[in-house]
mmCIF file of C-alpha atoms and ligand atoms in Angstrom:
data_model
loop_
_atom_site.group_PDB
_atom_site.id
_atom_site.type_symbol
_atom_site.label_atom_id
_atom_site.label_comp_id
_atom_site.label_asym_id
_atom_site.label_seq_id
_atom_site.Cartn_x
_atom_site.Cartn_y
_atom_site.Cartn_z
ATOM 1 C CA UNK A 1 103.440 36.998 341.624
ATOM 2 C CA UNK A 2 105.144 36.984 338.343
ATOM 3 C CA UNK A 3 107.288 40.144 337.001
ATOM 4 C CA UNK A 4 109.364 41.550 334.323
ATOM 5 C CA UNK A 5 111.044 44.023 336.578
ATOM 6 C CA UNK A 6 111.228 44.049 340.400
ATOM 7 C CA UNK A 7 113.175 47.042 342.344
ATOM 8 C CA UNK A 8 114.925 45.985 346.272
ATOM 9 C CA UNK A 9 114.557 49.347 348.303
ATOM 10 C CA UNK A 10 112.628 52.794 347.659
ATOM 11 C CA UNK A 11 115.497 55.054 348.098
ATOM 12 C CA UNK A 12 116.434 57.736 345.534
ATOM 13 C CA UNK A 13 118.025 54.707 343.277
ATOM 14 C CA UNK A 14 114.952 52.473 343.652
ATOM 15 C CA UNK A 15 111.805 54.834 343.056
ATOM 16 C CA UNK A 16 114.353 56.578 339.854
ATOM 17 C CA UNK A 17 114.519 53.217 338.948
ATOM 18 C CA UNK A 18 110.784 52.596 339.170
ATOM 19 C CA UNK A 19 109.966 55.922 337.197
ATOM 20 C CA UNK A 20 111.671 54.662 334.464
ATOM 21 C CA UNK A 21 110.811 51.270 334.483
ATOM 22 C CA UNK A 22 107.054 52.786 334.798
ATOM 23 C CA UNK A 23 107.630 55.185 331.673
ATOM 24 C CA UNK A 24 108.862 51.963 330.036
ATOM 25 C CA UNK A 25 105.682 50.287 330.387
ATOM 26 C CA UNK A 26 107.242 47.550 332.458
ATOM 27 C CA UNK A 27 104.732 47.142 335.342
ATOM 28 C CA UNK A 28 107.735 47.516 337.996
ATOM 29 C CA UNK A 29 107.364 46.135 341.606
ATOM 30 C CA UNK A 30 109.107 48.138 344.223
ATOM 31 C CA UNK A 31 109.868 46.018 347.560
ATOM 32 C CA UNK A 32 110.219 49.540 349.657
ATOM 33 C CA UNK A 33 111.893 47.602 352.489
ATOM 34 C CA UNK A 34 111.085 48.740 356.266
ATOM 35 C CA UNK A 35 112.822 52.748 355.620
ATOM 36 C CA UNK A 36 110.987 53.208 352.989
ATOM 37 C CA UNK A 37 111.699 56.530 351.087
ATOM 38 C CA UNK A 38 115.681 55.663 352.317
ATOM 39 C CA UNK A 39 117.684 57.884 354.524
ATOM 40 C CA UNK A 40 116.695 60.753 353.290
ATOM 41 C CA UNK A 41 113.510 60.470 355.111
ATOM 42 C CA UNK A 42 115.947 61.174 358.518
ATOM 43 C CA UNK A 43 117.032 64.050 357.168
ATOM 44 C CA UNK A 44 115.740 67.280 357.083
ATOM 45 C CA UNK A 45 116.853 70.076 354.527
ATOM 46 C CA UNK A 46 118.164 68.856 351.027
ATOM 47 C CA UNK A 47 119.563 71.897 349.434
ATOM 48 C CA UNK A 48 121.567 69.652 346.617
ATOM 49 C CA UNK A 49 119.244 67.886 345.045
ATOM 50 C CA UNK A 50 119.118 69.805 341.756
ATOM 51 C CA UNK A 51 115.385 71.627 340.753
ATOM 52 C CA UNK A 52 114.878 73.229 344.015
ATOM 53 C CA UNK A 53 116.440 76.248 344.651
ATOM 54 C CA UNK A 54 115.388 76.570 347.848
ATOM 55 C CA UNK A 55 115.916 73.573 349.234
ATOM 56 C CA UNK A 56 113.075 70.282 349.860
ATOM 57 C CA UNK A 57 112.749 68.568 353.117
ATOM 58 C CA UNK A 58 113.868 64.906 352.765
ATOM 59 C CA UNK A 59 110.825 63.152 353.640
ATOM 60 C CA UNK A 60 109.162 65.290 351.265
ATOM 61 C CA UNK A 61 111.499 65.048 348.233
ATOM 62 C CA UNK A 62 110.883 61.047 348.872
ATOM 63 C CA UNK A 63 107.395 61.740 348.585
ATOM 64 C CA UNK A 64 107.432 63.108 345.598
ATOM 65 C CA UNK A 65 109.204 60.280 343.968
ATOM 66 C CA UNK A 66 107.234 57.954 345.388
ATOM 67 C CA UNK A 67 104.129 59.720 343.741
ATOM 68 C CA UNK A 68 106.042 60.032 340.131
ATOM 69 C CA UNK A 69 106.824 56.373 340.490
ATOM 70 C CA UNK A 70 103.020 55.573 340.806
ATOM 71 C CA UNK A 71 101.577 58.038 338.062
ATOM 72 C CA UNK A 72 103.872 55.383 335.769
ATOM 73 C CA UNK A 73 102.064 52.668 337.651
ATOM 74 C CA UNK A 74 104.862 50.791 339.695
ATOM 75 C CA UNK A 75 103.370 48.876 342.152
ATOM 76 C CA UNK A 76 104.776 48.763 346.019
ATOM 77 C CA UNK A 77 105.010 46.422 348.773
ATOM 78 C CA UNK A 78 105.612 47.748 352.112
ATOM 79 C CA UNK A 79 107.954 44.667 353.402
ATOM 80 C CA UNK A 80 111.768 43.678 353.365
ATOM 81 C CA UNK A 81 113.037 40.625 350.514
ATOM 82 C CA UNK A 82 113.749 38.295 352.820
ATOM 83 C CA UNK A 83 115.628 35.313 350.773
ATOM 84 C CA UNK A 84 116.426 35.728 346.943
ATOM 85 C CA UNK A 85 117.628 32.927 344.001
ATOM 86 C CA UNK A 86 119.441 34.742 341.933
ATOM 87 C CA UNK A 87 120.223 31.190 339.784
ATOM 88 C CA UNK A 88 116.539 30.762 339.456
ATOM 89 C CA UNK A 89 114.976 32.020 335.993
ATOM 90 C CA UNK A 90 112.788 33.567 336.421
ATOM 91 C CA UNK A 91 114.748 34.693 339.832
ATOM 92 C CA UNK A 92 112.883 34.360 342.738
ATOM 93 C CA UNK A 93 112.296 36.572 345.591
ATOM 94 C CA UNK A 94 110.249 36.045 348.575
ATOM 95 C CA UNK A 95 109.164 38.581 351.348
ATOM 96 C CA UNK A 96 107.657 37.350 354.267
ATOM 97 C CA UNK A 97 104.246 37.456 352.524
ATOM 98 C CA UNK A 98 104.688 37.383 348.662
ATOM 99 C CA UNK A 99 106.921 35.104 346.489
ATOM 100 C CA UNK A 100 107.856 36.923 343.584
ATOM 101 C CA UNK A 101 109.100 35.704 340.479
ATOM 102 C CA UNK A 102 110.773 38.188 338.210
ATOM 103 C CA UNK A 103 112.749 38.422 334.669
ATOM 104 C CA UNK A 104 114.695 41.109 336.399
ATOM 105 C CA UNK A 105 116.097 42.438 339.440
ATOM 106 C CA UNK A 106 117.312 45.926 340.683
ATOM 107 C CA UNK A 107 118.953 45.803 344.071
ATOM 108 C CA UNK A 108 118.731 49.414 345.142
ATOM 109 C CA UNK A 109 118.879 48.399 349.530
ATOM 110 C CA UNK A 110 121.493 50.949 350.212
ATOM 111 C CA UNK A 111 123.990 51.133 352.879
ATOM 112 C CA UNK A 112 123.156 52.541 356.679
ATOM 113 C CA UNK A 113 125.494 54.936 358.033
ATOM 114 C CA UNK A 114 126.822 53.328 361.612
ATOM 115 C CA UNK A 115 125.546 55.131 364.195
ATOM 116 C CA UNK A 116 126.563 55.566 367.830
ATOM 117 C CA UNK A 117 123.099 54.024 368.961
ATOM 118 C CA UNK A 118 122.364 56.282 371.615
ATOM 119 C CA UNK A 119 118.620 57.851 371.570
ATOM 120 C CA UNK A 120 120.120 61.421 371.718
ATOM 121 C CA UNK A 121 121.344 60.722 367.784
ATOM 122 C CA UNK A 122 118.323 59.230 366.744
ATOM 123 C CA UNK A 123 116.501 61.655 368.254
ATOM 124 C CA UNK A 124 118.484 64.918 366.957
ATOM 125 C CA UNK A 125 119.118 63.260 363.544
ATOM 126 C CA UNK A 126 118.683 66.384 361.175
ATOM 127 C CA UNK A 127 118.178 68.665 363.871
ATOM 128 C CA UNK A 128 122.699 69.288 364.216
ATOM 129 C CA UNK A 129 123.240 65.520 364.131
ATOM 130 C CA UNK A 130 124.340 63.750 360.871
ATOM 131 C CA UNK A 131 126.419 61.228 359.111
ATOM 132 C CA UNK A 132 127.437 63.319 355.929
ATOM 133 C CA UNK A 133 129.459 66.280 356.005
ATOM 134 C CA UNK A 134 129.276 66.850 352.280
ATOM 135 C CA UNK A 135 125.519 66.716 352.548
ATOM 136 C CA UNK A 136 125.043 68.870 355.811
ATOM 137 C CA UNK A 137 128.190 70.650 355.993
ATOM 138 C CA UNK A 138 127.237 73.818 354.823
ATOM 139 C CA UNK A 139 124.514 74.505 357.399
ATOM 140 C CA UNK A 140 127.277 74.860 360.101
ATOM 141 C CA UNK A 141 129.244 77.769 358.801
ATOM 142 C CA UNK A 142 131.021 79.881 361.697
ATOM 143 C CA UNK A 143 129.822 76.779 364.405
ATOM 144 C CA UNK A 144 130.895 74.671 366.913
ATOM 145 C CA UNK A 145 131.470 70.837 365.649
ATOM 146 C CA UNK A 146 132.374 67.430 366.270
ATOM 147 C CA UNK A 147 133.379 64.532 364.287
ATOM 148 C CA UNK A 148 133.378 61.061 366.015
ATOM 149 C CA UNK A 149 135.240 58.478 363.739
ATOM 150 C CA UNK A 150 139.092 57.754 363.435
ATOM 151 C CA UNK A 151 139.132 55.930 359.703
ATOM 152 C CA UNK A 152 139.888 58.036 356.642
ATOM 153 C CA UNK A 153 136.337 59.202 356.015
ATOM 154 C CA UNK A 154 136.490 61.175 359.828
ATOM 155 C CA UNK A 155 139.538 62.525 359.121
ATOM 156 C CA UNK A 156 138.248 64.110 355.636
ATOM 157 C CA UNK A 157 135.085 65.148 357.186
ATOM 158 C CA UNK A 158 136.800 66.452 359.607
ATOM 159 C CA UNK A 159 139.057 68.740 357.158
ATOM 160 C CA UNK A 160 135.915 69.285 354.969
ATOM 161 C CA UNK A 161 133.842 70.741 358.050
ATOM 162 C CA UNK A 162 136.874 73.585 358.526
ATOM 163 C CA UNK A 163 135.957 75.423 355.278
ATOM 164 C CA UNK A 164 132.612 76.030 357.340
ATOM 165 C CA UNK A 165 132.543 75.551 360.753
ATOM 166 C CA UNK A 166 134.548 78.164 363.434
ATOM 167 C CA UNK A 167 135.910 74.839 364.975
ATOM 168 C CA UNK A 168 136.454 71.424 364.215
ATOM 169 C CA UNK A 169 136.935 68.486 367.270
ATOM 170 C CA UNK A 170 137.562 65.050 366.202
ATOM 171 C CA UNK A 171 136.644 62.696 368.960
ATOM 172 C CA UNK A 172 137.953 59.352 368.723
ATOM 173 C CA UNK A 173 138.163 56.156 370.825
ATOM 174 C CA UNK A 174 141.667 55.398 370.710
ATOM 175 C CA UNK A 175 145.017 57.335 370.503
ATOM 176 C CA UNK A 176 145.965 55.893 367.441
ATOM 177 C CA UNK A 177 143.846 56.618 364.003
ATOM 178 C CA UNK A 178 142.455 53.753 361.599
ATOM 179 C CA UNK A 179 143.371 56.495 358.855
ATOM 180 C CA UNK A 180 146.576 56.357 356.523
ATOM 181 C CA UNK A 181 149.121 58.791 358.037
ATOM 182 C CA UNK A 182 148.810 61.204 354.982
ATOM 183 C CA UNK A 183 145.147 61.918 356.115
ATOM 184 C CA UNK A 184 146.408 62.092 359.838
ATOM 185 C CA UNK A 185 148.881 64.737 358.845
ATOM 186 C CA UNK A 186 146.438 66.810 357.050
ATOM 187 C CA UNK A 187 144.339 67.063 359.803
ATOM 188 C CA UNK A 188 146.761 67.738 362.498
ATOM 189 C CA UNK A 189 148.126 70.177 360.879
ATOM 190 C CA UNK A 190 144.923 72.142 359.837
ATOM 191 C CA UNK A 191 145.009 75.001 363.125
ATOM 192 C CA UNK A 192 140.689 74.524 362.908
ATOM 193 C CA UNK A 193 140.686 70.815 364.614
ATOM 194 C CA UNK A 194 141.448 70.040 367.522
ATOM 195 C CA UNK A 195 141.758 66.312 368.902
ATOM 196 C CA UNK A 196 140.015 64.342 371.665
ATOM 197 C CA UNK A 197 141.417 61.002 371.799
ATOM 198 C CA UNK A 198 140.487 58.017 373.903
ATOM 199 C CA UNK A 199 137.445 59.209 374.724
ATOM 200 C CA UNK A 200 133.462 58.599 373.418
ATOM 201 C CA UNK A 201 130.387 60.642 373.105
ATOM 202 C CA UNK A 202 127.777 59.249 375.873
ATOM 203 C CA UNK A 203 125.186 61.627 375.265
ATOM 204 C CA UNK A 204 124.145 64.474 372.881
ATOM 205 C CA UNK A 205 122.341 67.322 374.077
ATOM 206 C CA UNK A 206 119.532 68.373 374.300
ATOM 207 C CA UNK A 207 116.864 66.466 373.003
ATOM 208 C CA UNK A 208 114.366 68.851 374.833
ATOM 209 C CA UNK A 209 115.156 71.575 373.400
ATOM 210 C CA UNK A 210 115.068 69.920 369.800
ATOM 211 C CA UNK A 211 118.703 71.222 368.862
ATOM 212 C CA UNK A 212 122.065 70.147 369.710
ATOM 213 C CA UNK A 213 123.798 72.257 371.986
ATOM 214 C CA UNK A 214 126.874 70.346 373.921
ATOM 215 C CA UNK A 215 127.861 66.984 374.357
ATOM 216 C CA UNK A 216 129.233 64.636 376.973
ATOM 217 C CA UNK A 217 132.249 62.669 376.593
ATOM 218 C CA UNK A 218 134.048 59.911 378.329
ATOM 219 C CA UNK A 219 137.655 59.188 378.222
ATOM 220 C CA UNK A 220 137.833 55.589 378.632
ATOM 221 C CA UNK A 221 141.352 55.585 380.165
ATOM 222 C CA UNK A 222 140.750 58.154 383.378
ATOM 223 C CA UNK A 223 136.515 57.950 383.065
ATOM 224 C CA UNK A 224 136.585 61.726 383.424
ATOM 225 C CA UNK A 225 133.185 63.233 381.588
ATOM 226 C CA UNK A 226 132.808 66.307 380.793
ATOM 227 C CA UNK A 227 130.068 67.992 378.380
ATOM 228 C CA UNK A 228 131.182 70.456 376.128
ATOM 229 C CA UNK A 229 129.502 73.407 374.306
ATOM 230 C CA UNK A 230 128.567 72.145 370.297
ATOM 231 C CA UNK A 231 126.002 72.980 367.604
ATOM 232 C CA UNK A 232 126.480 70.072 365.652
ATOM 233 C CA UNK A 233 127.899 66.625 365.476
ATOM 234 C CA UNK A 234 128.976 64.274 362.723
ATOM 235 C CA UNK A 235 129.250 60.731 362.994
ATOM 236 C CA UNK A 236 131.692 59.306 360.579
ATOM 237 C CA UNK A 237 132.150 55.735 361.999
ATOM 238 C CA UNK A 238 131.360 53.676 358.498
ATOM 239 C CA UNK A 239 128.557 52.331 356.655
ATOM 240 C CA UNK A 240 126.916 49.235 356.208
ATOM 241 C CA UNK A 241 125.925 48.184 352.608
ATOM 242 C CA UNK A 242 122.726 46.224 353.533
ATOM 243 C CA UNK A 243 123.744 43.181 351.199
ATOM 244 C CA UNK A 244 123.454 40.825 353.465
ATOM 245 C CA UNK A 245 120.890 38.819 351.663
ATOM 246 C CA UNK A 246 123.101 38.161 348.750
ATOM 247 C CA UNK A 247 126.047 36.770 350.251
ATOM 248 C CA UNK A 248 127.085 34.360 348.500
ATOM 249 C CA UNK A 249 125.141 34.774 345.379
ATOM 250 C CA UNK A 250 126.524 38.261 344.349
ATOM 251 C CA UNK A 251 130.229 39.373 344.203
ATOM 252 C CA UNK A 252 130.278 41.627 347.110
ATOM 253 C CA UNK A 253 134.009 43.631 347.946
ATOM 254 C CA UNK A 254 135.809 42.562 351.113
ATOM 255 C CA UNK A 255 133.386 45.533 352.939
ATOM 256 C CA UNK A 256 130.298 44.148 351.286
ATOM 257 C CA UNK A 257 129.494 46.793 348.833
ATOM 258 C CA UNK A 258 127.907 45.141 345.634
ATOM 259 C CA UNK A 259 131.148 45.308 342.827
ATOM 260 C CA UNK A 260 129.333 45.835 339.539
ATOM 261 C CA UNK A 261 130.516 46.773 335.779
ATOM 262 C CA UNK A 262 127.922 50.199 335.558
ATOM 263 C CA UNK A 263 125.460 49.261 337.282
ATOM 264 C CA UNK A 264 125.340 45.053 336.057
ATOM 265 C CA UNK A 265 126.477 43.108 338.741
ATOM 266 C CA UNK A 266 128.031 39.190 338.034
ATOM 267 C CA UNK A 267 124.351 37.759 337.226
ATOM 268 C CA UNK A 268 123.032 38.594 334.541
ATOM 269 C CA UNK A 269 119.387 40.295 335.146
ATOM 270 C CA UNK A 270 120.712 41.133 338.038
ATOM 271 C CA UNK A 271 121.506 45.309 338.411
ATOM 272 C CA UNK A 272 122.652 47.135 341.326
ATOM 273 C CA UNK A 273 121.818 51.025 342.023
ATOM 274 C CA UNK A 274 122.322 53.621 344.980
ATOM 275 C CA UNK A 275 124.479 53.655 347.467
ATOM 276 C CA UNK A 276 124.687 49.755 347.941
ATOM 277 C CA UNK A 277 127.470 49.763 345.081
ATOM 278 C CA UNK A 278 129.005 53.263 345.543
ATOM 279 C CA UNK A 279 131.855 53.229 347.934
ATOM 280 C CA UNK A 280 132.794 56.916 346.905
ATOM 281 C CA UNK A 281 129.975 59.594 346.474
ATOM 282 C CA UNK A 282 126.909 58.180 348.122
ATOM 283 C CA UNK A 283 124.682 61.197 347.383
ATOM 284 C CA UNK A 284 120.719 61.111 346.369
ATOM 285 C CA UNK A 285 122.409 62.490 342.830
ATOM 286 C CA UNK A 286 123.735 60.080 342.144
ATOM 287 C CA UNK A 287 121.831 57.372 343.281
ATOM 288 C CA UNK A 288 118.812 58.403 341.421
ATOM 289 C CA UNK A 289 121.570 58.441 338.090
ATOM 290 C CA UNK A 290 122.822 54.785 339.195
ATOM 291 C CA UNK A 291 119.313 53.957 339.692
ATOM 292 C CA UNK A 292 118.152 55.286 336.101
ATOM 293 C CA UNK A 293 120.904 53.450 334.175
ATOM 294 C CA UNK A 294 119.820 50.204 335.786
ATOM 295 C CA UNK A 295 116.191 50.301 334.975
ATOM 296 C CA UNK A 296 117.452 51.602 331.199
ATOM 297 C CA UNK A 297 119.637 48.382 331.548
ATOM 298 C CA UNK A 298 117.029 46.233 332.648
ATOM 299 C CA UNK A 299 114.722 47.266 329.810
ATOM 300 C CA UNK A 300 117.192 46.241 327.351
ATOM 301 C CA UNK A 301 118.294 42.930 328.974
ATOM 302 C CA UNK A 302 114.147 42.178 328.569
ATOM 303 C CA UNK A 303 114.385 43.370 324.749
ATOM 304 C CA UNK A 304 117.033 40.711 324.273
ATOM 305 C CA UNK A 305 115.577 38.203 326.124
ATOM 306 C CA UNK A 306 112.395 38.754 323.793
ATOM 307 C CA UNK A 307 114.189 38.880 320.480
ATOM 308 C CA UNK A 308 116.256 35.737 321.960
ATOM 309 C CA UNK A 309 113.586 33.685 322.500
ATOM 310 C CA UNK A 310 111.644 35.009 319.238
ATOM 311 C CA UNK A 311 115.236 34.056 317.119
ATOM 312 C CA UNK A 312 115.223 30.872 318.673
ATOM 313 C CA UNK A 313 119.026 31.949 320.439
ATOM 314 C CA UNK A 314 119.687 30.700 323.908
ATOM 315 C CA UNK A 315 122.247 33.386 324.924
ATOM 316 C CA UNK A 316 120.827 36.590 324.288
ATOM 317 C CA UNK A 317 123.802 38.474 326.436
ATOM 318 C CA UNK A 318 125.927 39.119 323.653
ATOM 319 C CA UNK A 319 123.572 41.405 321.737
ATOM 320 C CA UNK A 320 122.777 43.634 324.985
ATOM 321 C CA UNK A 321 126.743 43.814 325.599
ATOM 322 C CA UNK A 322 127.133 44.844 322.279
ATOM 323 C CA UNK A 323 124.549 47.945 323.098
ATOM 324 C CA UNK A 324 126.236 49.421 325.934
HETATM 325 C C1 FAD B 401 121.307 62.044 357.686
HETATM 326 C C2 FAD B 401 121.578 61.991 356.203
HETATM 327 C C3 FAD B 401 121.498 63.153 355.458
HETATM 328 C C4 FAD B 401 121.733 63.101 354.095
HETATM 329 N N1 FAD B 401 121.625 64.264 353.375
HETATM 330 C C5 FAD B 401 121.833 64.236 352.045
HETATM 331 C C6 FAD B 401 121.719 65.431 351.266
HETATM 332 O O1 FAD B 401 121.439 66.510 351.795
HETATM 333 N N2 FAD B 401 121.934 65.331 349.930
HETATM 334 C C7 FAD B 401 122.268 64.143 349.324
HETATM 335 O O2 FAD B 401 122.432 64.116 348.103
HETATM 336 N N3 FAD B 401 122.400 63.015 350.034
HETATM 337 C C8 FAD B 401 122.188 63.026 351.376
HETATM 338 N N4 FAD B 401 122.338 61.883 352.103
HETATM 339 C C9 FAD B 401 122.763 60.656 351.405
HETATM 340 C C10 FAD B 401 121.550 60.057 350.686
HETATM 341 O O3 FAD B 401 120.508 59.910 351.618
HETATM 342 C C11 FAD B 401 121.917 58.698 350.091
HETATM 343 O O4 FAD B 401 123.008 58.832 349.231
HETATM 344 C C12 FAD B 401 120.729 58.153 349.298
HETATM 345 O O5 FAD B 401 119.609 58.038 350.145
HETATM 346 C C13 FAD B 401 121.063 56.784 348.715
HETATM 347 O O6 FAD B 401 119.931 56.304 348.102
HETATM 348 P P1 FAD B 401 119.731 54.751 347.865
HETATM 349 O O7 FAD B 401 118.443 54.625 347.136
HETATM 350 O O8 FAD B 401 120.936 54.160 347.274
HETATM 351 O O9 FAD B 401 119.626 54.088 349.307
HETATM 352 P P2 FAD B 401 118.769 54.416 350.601
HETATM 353 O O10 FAD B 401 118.244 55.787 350.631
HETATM 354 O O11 FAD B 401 119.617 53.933 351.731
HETATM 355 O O12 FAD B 401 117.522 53.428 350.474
HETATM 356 C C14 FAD B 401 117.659 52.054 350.652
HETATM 357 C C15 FAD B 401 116.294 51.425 350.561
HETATM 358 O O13 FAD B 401 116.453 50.008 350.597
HETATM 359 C C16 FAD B 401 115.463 49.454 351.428
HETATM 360 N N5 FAD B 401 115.913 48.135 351.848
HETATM 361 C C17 FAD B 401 116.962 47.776 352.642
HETATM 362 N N6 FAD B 401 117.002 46.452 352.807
HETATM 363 C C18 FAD B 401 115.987 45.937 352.074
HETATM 364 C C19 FAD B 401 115.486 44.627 351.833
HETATM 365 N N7 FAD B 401 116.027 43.560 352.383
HETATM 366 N N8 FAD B 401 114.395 44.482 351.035
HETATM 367 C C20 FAD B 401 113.823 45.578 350.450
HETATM 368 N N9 FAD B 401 114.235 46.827 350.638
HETATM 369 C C21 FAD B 401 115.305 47.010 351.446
HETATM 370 C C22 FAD B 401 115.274 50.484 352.529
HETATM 371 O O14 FAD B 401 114.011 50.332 353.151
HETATM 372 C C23 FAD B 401 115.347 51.762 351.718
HETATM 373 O O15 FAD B 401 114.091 52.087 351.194
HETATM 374 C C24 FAD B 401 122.090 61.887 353.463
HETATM 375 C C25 FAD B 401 122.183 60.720 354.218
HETATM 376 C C26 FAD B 401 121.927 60.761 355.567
HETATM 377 C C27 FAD B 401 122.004 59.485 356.380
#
């Protein structure tokens, strides 16, 4: 299959990206990868996403892009990329069914929050389990939480969840914290959280009654478990940029997050939208704006190649540089 644009993922960046490639007349491909929609299709209320005052279910705000992407006529595939040649031109892309050879490419694949990996969190995900405070914080006010994590981003969650919830407890796995001591500080000395250290969730509760309501915890050092009262629980253990297909091809930063300039990464024709290049904010806001300015960026990188190869010029880089 030959392209002008083709889109990695069908997240907020990716199906932004595909509306405006679409409204561009570009014909874009979206590879929606195996989530697709993105993780906001595990969630359940959105209440930030701008345009709906009162709030859109995840699955269905995804939806909805999905549909605006198509009215512009971007086409889908319902698969992951499975190899990419980013040195090819045009660069080449293969799924396990298609091979795909396209003028540009928009890697929009995100980055999974880490999880615990026990059923419980899968299966209470959205229903007082998450992995984003700033997205989910607010539906906790006056509650019972937990934060498992010991890095920085625990430790802030942690801190963030106070100006909401009646009680903060950060569970982590060892005594000491991954976090830099100025974080530590600031959330030992906040009187809302508490501390359980050496110890790890085994089980959330209760996945019959579709809500949480208490955990279970284990300290590893005296195997004591006990299950404690809680109406939600945050796990703030990391994320993993799915990049893992470009290694080696891309500049990727020592946790594998895409580094780009914008949203261009070190390949030329090659942008990068969403939360797979966005080690700070990591919101739907602003992956959908990361995953605009690529496809705007992508149109113009085709404009020069066009008025490149209709001057004759080899290099048509310079002119689009001198655009943005
Ligand atoms: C539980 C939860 C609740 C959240 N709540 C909110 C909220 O209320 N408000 C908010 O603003 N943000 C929220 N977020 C954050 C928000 O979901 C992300 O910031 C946003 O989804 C990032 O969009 P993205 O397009 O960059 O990536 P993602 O949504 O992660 O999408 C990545 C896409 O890439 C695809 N993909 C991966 N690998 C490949 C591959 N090899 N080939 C092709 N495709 C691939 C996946 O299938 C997926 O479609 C929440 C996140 C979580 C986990």
């Amino acid at each position: 299959m030959r392209k002008k644009v083709t889109i990695l993922g069908s997240g907020a960046a990716g199906l932004t990206a595909a509306i405006y490639a679409g409204r561009a007349n570009l014909d874009p491909l979206v590879i929606q990868g195996l989530q697709a929609g993105g993780q906001l299709t595990i969630t359940t209320d959105v209440e930030n996403y701008p345009g709906f005052p009162e709030g859109i279910q995840g699955p269905d705000l995804m939806e909805a892009m999905h549909k605006q992407a198509e009215r512009f006529g971007a086409q889908f595939i319902y698969d992951n990329a499975v190899s990419v040649d980013l040195k090819k031109r045009p660069i080449l892309v293969n799924t396990s069914s298609e091979e795909i050879h396209t003028d540009t490419l928009l890697i929009c694949t995100g980055a999974s929050a880490k999880l615990l990996g026990l059923e419980s969190e899968n299966k209470l995900m959205g229903h007082g389990v998450s992995a984003c405070a700033t997205c989910d914080g607010f539906f906790f006010k006056d509650l019972k939480v937990f934060v498992v994590g010991g890095g920085d981003t625990a430790l802030e969650e942690a801190v963030f969840l106070t100006r909401f919830a009646k009680s903060v407890t950060l569970i982590h796995r060892r005594e000491a914290f991954r976090a830099s001591a100025i974080m530590v500080e600031r959330a030992k000395s906040n009187p809302k959280i508490d501390f359980i250290l050496n110890s790890v969730v085994e089980e959330i509760l209760d996945v019959d009654q579709g809500s949480v309501t208490g955990i279970k915890v284990k300290n590893i050092k005296t195997n004591e478990v006990k299950v404690l009262d809680a109406d939600g629980v945050f796990i703030a253990i990391g994320h993993h940029p799915n990049t893992d297909l470009f290694k080696g091809q891309l500049e990727l930063d020592e946790s594998g997050y895409i580094i780009t300039k914008g949203v261009k990464t070190n390949i030329p024709g090659v942008f990068a939208a969403g939360d797979v290049m966005d080690t700070v904010y990591k919101q739907a806001i602003t992956a959908a704006g990361t995953g605009c300015r690529a496809a705007l960026e992508a149109q113009w990188y085709l404009e020069n190649m066009e008025t490149s190869a209709d001057s004759g010029a080899v290099q048509g880089e310079k002119i689009l540089m001198d655009k943005v």
